Amino acid sequence: MKLLLTLILWTVLLPIDSDSEIDCKTFRTGKFRLVDKDQEYIIERNDSIQIENDLKKNTMSRFKVTWVTDCEYELDILEANEEAMNFFKGKTLSIQILETSDNGYKYEAKLKGTDLKLIHRVERVN
């Protein structure tokens, strides 16, 4: 009886490796929508380029995408309005996918060399 109880407790309490449950590969390419109280973007990404359209400011930014792992990629600015170019010039935005769902993912974005860190959720647009 003790053995059975021990096995049940081990099964229930064993830490789950969350990375093994996250399938980030399905989000390498596609069209996504980020909606937040202050921002609204349409993001289109192929394996090497990401284009972001800011629907509130009516601006477009283009980034080079470099995949570090299946769930982490980096963005380097290629083209944008002057304000965005000045902000991102020489800086890399590091994105880590934290959670996935059938229609989107939650990610953490860090601007390397700064304390800037944001968490957002995007949904796939069909």
XYZ file of C-alpha atoms in Angstrom:
126
model
C 0.000 0.000 0.000
C 2.836 2.401 0.885
C 4.530 1.597 -2.411
C 1.354 2.344 -4.372
C 0.840 5.627 -2.526
C 4.481 6.592 -3.124
C 4.184 5.836 -6.854
C 1.002 7.884 -7.142
C 2.571 10.840 -5.325
C 5.704 10.686 -7.510
C 3.584 10.621 -10.647
C 1.493 13.588 -9.570
C 4.271 15.674 -8.076
C 7.038 15.098 -10.616
C 7.996 18.369 -12.273
C 6.849 18.597 -15.843
C 9.336 19.793 -18.407
C 7.249 22.536 -20.016
C 9.549 22.840 -23.046
C 8.681 19.288 -24.073
C 5.002 20.254 -24.237
C 5.505 23.427 -26.265
C 5.438 23.003 -30.038
C 6.933 26.263 -31.252
C 7.773 25.071 -34.761
C 4.216 25.710 -35.939
C 4.718 29.423 -35.225
C 7.893 29.925 -37.274
C 5.802 31.208 -40.159
C 2.378 32.727 -40.464
C 0.244 35.754 -39.867
C -0.471 36.836 -36.287
C -2.316 39.567 -34.442
C -1.064 41.220 -31.267
C -3.702 43.181 -29.399
C -2.933 44.938 -26.163
C -4.514 47.976 -24.517
C -1.935 50.285 -26.124
C -0.879 48.360 -29.235
C -2.413 46.551 -32.167
C -0.165 44.847 -34.717
C -0.466 42.433 -37.598
C 2.716 40.350 -37.779
C 3.656 38.343 -40.868
C 6.665 36.075 -40.593
C 8.454 33.635 -42.849
C 11.524 31.765 -41.653
C 13.854 34.753 -42.073
C 11.794 38.002 -42.299
C 9.141 39.461 -40.000
C 6.945 42.390 -41.037
C 4.978 44.231 -38.360
C 2.149 46.587 -39.246
C 1.151 48.911 -36.408
C -2.568 49.379 -36.980
C -2.871 52.316 -34.553
C 0.048 54.334 -35.947
C -0.299 53.064 -39.527
C 3.415 52.220 -39.727
C 5.386 49.194 -40.915
C 8.635 47.681 -39.605
C 10.679 44.909 -41.199
C 13.026 42.678 -39.201
C 15.537 39.946 -39.962
C 14.608 36.773 -38.026
C 17.302 34.486 -36.644
C 16.060 31.314 -34.951
C 18.228 30.420 -31.940
C 16.158 27.404 -30.829
C 12.703 26.101 -31.767
C 11.179 28.456 -29.170
C 13.552 31.416 -29.298
C 14.372 33.864 -32.065
C 16.026 37.233 -32.495
C 14.872 40.246 -34.476
C 17.168 42.842 -36.031
C 15.658 45.933 -37.663
C 15.937 46.228 -41.442
C 13.388 48.910 -42.294
C 10.987 51.163 -40.378
C 10.037 54.762 -39.761
C 12.776 57.036 -38.429
C 11.678 56.742 -34.793
C 11.743 52.917 -34.828
C 15.020 52.801 -36.781
C 16.691 55.071 -34.209
C 15.295 53.026 -31.310
C 16.290 49.583 -32.661
C 19.478 50.489 -34.548
C 22.328 48.305 -33.312
C 20.059 46.464 -30.874
C 18.647 42.958 -31.050
C 15.202 42.007 -29.798
C 15.269 38.536 -28.258
C 11.940 36.657 -28.257
C 11.234 33.552 -26.204
C 7.954 31.688 -26.663
C 6.694 30.837 -23.181
C 3.379 29.089 -23.885
C 1.534 27.900 -26.953
C -2.098 27.168 -27.711
C -3.899 25.990 -30.818
C -4.297 29.540 -32.133
C -1.321 31.454 -30.750
C 1.428 31.883 -28.215
C 2.599 33.963 -25.281
C 6.111 35.377 -25.507
C 8.652 37.423 -23.625
C 10.585 40.053 -25.558
C 13.867 41.467 -24.260
C 15.867 44.216 -25.899
C 19.488 43.121 -25.494
C 21.667 45.605 -23.661
C 18.694 47.220 -21.889
C 16.296 46.426 -19.056
C 13.336 46.446 -21.450
C 11.256 43.295 -21.087
C 7.677 42.804 -22.322
C 5.251 39.898 -22.292
C 2.552 39.678 -24.952
C 0.236 37.173 -26.549
C -0.395 36.812 -30.268
C -3.097 34.883 -32.098
C -2.841 33.316 -35.520
C -4.791 35.080 -38.248
C -6.176 32.749 -40.926
